[in-house]
CSV table of C-alpha atoms and ligand atoms in Angstrom, one decimal:
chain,number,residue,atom,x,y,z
A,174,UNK,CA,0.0,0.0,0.0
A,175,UNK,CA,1.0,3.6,-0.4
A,176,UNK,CA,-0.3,6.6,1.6
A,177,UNK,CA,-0.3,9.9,-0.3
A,178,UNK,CA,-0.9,13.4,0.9
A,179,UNK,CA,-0.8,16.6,-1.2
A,180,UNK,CA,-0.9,20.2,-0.3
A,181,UNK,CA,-0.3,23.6,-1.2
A,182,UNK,CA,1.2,26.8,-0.2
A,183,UNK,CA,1.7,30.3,-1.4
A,184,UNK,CA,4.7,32.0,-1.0
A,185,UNK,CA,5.3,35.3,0.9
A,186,UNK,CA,6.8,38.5,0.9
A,187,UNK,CA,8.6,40.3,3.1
A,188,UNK,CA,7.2,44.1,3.8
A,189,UNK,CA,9.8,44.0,7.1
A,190,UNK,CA,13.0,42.0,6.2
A,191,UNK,CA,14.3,39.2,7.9
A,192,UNK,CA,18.2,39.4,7.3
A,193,UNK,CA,20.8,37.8,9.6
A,194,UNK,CA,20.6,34.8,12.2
A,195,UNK,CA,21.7,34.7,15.9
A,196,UNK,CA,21.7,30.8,15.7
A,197,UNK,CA,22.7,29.0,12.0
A,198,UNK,CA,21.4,26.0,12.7
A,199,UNK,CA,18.2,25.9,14.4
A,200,UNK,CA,17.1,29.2,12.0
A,201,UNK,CA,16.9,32.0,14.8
A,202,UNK,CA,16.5,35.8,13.7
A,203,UNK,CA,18.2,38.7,14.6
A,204,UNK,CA,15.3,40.8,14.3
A,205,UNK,CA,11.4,40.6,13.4
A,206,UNK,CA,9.6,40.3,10.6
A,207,UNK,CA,6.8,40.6,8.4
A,208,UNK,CA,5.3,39.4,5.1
A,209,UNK,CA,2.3,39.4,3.1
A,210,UNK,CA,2.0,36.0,1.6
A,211,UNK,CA,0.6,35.8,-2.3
A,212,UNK,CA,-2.7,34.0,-3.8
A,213,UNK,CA,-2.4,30.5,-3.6
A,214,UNK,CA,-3.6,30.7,-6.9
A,215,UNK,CA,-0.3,32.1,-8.1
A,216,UNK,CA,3.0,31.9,-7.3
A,217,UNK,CA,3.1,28.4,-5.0
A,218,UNK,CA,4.7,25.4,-4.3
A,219,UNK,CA,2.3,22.1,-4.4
A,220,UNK,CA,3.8,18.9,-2.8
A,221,UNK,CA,3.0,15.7,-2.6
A,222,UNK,CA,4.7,13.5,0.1
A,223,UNK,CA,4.0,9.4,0.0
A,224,UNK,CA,4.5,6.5,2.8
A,225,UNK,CA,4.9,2.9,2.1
A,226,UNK,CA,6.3,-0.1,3.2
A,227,UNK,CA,7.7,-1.0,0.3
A,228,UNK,CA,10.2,2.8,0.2
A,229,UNK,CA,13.6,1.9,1.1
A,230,UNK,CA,14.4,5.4,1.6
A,231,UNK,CA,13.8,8.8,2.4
A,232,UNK,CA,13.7,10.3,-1.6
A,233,UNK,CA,12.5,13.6,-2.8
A,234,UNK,CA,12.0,15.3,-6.6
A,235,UNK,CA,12.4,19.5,-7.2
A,236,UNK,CA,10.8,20.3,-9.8
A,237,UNK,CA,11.3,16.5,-11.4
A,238,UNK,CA,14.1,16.1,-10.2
A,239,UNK,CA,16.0,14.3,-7.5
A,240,UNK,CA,18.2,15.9,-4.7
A,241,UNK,CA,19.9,14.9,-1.7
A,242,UNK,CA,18.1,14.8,1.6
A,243,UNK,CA,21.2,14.8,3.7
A,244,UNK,CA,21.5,18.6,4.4
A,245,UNK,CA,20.7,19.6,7.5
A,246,UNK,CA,18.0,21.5,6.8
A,247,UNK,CA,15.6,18.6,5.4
A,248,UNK,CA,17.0,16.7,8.0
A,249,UNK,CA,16.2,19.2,11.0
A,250,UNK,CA,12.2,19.2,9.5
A,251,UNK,CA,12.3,15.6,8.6
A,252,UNK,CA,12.8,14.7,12.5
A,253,UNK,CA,10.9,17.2,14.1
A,254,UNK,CA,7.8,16.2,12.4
A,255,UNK,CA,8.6,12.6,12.7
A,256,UNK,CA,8.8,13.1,16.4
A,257,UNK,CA,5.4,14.4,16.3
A,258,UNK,CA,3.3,12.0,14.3
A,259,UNK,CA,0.3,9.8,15.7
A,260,UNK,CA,-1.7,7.4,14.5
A,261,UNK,CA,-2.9,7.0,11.2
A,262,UNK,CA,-5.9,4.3,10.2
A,263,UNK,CA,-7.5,4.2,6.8
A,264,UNK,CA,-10.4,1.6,7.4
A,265,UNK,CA,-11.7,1.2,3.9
A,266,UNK,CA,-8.3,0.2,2.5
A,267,UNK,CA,-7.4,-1.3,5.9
A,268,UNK,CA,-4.0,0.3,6.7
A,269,UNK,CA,-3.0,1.2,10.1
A,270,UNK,CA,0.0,2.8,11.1
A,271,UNK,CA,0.8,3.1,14.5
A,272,UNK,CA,2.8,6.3,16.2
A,273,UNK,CA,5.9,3.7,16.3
A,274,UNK,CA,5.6,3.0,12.9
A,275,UNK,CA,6.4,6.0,11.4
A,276,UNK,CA,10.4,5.7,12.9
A,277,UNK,CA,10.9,2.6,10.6
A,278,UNK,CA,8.6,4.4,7.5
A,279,UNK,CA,10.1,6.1,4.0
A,280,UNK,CA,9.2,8.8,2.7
A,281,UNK,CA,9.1,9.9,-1.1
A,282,UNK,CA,8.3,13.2,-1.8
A,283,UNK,CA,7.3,15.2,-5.1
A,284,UNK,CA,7.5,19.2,-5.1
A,285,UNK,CA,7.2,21.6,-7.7
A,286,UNK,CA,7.4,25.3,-7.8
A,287,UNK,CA,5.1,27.5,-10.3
A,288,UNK,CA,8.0,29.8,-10.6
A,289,UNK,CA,11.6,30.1,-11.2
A,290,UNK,CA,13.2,28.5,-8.1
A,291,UNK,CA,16.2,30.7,-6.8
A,292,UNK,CA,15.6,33.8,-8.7
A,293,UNK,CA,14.7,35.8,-5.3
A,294,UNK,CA,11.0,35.0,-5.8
A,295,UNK,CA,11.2,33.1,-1.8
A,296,UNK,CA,11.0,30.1,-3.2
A,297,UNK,CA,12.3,28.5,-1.0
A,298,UNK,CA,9.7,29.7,1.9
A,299,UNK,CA,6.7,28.3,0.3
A,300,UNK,CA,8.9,24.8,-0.3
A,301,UNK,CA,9.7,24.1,3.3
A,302,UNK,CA,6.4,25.5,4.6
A,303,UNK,CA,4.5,22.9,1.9
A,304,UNK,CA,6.7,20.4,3.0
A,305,UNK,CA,6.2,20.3,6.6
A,306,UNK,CA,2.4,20.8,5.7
A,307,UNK,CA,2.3,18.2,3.6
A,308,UNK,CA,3.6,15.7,5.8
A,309,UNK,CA,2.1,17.1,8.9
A,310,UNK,CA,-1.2,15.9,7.4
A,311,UNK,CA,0.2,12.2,6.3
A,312,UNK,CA,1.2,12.0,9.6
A,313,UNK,CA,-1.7,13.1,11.4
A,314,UNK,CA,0.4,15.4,13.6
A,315,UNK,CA,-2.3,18.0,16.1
A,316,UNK,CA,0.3,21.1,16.3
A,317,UNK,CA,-1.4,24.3,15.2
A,318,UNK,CA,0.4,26.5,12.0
A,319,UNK,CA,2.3,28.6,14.6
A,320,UNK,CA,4.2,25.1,16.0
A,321,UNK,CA,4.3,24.0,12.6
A,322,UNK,CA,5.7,27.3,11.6
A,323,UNK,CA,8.6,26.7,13.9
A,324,UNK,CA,9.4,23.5,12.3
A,325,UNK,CA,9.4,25.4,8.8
A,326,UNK,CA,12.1,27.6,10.2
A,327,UNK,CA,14.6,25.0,10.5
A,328,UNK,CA,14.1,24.5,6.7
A,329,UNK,CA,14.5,28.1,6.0
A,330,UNK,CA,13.7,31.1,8.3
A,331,UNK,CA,11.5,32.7,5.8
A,332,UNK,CA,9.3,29.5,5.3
A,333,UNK,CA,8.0,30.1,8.9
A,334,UNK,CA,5.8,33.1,7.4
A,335,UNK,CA,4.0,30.8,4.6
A,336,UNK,CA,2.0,28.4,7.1
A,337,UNK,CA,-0.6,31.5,7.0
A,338,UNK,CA,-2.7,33.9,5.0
A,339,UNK,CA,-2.8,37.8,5.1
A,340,UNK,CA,-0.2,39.8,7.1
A,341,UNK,CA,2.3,37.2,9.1
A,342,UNK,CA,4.6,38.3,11.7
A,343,UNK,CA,7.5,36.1,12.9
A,344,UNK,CA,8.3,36.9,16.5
A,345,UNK,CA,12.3,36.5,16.7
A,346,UNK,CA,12.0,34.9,20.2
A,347,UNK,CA,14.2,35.2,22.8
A,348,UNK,CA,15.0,31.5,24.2
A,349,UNK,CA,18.2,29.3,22.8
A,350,UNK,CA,16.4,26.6,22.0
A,351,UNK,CA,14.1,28.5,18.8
A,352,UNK,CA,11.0,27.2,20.6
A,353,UNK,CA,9.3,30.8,21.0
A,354,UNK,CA,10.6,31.6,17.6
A,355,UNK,CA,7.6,31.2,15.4
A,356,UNK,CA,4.9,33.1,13.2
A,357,UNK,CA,1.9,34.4,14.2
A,358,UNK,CA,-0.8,35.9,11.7
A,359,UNK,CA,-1.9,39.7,12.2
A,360,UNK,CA,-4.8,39.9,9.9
A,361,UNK,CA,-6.2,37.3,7.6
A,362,UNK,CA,-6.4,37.7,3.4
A,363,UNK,CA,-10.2,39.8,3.7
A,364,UNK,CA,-8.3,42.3,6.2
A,365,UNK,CA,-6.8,44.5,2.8
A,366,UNK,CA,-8.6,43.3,-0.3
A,367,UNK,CA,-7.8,46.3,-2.3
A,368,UNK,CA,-4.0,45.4,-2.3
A,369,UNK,CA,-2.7,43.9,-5.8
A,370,UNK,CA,0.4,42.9,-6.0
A,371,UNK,CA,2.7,42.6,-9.2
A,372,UNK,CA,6.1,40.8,-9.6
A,373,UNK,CA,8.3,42.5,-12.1
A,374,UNK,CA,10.2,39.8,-13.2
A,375,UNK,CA,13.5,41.7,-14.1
A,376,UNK,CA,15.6,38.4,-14.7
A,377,UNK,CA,14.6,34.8,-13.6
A,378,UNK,CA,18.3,33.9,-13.1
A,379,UNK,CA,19.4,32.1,-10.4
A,380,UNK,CA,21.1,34.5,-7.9
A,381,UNK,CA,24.5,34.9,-7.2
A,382,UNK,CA,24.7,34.9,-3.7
A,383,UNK,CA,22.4,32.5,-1.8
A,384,UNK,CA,20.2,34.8,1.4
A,385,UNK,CA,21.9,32.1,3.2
A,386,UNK,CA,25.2,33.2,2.4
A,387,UNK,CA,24.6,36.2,2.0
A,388,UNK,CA,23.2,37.1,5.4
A,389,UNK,CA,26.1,35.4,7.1
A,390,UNK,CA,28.4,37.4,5.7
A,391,UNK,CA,26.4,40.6,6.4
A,392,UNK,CA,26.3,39.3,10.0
A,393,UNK,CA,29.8,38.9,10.4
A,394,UNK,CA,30.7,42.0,8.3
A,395,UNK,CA,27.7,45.0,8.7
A,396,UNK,CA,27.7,47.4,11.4
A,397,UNK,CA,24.9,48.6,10.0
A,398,UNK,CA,23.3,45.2,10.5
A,399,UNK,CA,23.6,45.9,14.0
A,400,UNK,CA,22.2,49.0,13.9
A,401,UNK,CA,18.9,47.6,11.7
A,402,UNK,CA,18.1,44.9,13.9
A,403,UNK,CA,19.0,46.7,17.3
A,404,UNK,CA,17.3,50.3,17.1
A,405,UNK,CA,15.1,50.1,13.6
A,406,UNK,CA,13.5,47.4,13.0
A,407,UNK,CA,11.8,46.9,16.4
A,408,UNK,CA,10.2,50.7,16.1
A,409,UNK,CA,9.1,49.3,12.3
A,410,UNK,CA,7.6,46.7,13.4
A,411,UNK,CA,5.1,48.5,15.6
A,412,UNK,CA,4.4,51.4,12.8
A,413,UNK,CA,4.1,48.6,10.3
A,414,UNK,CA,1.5,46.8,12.2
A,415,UNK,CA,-0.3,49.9,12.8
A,416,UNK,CA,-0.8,50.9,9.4
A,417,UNK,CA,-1.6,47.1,8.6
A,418,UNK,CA,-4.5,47.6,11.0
A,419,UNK,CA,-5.8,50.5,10.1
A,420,UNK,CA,-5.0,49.9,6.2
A,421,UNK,CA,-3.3,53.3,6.0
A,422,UNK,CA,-1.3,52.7,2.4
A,423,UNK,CA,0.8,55.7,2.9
A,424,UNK,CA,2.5,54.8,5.9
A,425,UNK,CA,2.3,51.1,4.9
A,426,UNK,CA,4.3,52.4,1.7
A,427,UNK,CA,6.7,54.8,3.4
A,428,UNK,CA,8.0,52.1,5.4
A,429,UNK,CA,8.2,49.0,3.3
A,430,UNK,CA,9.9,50.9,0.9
A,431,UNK,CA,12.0,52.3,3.4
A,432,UNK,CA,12.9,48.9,4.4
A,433,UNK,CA,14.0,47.2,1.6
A,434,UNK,CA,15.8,49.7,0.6
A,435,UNK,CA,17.9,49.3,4.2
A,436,UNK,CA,18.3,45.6,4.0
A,437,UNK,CA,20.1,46.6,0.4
A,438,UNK,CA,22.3,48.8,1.9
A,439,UNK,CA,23.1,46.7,4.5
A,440,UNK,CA,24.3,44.2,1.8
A,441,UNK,CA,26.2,47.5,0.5
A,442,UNK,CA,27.7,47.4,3.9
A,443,UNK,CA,28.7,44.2,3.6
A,444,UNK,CA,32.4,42.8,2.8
A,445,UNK,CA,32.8,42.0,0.0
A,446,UNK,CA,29.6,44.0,-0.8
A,447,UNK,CA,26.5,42.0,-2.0
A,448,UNK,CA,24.4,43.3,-5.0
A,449,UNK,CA,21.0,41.5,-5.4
A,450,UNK,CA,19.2,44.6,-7.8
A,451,UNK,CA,20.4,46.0,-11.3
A,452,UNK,CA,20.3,48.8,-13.0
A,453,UNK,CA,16.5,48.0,-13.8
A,454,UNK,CA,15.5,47.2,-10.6
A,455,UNK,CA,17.6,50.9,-9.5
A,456,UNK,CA,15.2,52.5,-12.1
A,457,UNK,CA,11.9,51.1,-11.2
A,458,UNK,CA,12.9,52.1,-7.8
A,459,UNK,CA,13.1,55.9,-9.1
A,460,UNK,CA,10.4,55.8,-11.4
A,461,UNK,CA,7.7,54.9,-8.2
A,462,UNK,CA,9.2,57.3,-5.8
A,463,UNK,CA,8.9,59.7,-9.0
A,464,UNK,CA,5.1,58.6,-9.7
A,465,UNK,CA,4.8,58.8,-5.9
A,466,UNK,CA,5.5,62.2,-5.4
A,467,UNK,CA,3.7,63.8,-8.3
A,468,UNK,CA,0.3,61.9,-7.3
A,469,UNK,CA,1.1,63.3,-3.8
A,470,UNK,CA,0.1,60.4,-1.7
A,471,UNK,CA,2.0,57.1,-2.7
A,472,UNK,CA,0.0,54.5,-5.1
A,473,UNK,CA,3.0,51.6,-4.8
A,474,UNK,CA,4.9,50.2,-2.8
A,475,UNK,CA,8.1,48.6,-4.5
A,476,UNK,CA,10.0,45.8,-1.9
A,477,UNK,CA,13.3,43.7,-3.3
A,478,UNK,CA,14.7,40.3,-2.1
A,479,UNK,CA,17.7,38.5,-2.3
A,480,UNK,CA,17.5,39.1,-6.1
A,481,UNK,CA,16.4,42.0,-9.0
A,482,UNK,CA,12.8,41.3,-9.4
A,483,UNK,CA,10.2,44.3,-7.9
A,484,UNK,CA,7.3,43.5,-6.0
A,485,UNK,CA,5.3,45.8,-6.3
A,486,UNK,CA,2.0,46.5,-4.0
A,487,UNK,CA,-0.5,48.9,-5.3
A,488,UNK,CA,-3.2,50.3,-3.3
A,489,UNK,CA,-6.0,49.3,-5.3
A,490,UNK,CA,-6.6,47.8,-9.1
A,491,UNK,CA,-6.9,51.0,-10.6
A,492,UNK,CA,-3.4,52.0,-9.4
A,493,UNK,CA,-2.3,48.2,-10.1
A,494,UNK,CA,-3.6,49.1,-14.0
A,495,UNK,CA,-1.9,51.8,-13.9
A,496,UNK,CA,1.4,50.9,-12.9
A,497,UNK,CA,1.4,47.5,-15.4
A,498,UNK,CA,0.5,50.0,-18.1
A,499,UNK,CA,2.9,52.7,-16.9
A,500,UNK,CA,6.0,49.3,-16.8
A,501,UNK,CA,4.9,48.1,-20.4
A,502,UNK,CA,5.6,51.3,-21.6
A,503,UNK,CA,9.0,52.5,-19.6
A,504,UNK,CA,10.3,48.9,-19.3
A,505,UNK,CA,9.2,47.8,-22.5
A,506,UNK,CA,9.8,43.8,-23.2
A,507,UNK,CA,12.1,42.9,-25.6
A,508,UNK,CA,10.1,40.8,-27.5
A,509,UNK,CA,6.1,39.7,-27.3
A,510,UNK,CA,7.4,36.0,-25.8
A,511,UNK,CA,8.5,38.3,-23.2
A,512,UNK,CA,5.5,39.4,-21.9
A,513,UNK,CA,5.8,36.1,-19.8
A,514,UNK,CA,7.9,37.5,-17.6
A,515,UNK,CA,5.7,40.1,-16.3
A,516,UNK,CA,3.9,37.7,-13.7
A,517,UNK,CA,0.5,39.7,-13.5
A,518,UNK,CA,-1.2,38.5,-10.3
A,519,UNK,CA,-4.8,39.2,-10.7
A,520,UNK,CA,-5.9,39.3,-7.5
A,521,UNK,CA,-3.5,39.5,-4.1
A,522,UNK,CA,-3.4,38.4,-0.8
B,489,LIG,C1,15.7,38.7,1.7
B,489,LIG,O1,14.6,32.5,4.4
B,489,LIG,O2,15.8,32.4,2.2
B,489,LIG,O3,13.9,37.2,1.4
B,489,LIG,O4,16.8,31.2,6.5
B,489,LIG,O5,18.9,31.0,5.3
B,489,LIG,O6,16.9,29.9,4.3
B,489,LIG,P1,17.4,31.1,5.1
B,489,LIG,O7,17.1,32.4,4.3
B,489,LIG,P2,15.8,32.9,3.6
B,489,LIG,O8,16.0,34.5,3.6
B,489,LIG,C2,15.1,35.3,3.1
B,489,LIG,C3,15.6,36.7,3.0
B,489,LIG,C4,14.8,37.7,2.4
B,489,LIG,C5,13.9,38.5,3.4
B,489,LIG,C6,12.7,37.9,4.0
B,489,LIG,O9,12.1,37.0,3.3
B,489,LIG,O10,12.4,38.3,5.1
């Protein structure tokens, strides 16, 4: 017999950076967070994870195809959810599998990403959050999202954010042991319904430096890091969830804009100094502040990853229209096939 679970989850970005860890291995922060995470229907991972008696071992496809489960990271999630799993009985096809069982038990699992993996479009995030979803509910395990969402961290900190809908938050926790390290929702995907968002898609290359990489070296390099995660991000984090709750685009805008654009200078700050945007991504960044300004209240808010590609969050469609007419015209593509790449979400949270 064979046992087969699927599930699916969106991925998320960050409006509040996370960017440097106090603990590499269990995936602790140095500062808060927080994210908006996308339509399901759009840019998601869906996994499928498998049990049988007959598996030999632990296997798992990307996108068709295979790769190594011996990091540490699929490892960590692996035995945290394993240590968690009950009972599982399926009557009409007369399998039982008791809590012990699962110890002796493979797993196969089957993921794929609707988007380019790598190309700073968090794709990991919604992988290790669909994984330990997905096998949560093969395994019948009772933790709520926020537990599971502190078993997605040890996959990748980002990941922890995905488990929920709406506006996320992921507390950085104070104990050594990552257990009050977790994400909690702030408002669900009906709280700001008039927010689109649109992915620029300014390359789908896979980045040069990995976050993970990349944030170590910041951490070990940035005294500006310090300085974020000490004395600015904890004020942002209260303004941001102010004007989350009140839906107040302006200040929403000011500071996610704000934000991203520190967490790229602290990659300026780093040695040798990290550079995830391009010259397009530098000039959408100047043609919204521009468009801002002569509107006189902001209409977008542009945020950047670990990569090139904008995310941009309008405060309603008829801004959103506006802006994808406004980028087809400035940032024209280079040929019709390349239309592709402008990733037009039609509706948001
Ligand atoms: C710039 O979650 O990918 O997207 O925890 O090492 O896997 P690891 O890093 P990851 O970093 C994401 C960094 C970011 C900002 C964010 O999503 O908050």
């Amino acid at each position: 017999w064979v046992l087969v679970k699927t599930a699916q989850t969106p991925t998320n970005i960050a409006v509040i950076k996370y960017w440097g860890k106090r603990d590499e291995t269990l995936i602790l922060p140095v500062n808060d967070s927080i994210s908006v995470t996308l339509d399901p229907a759009h840019l998601c991972t869906t996994t499928t994870v498998a049990v049988s008696p007959a598996f030999q071992q632990d296997r798992m496809w990307l996108n068709g195809k295979e790769i190594s489960l011996s990091g540490g990271r699929y490892q960590n999630c692996l035995r945290e959810i394993r240590k968690r799993a009950r009972e599982v009985e399926d009557k009409e096809r007369g399998i039982k599998i008791e809590k012990k069982d699962w110890a002796k038990l493979h797993l196969h699992i089957a993921s794929y990403n609707n988007f380019p993996t790598a190309a700073g479009l968090a794709s990991s995030a919604a992988g290790f959050a669909c994984l330990v979803f997905a096998l949560a509910k093969l395994m019948n395990v009772s933790e709520d999202e926020s537990q599971l969402s502190a078993i997605a961290r040890q996959g990748s900190g980002s990941a922890c954010r995905s488990l929920f809908g709406g506006f996320v938050k992921w507390i950085m926790g104070k104990e050594d042991d990552g257990s009050d390290s977790l994400a909690v929702q702030l408002v669900d995907e009906k709280h700001w319904e008039d927010l689109f968002i649109i992915i620029a898609v300014v390359s789908s290359r896979q980045k040069e430096t990995s976050s993970t990489s990349g944030m170590r070296e910041s951490v070990e390099t940035s005294s500006l890091l310090q300085h974020r995660a000490k004395e600015v991000v904890p004020k942002r984090t209260i303004q941001m969830e102010e004007a989350i709750q009140n839906r107040d685009f302006a200040s929403f805008a000011k500071l996610a804009c704000a934000d991203s654009n520190q967490f790229h200078a602290v990659c300026l700050d780093t040695l040798p100094p990290i550079f995830y945007m391009n010259d397009t991504s530098h000039r959408i960044i100047s043609y919204v502040e521009k468009w801002n300004r002569s509107e006189g209240t902001p209409q977008v808010a542009y945020t950047f990853d670990a990569g090139p590609n904008a995310v941009l969050i309008a405060r309603d469609r008829k801004a959103a229209a506006q802006l994808i007419q406004r980028l087809l015209f400035y940032f024209p593509p280079k040929s019709d096939t390349d239309l592709d790449s402008y990733l037009l979400g039609d509706k948001t949270i």
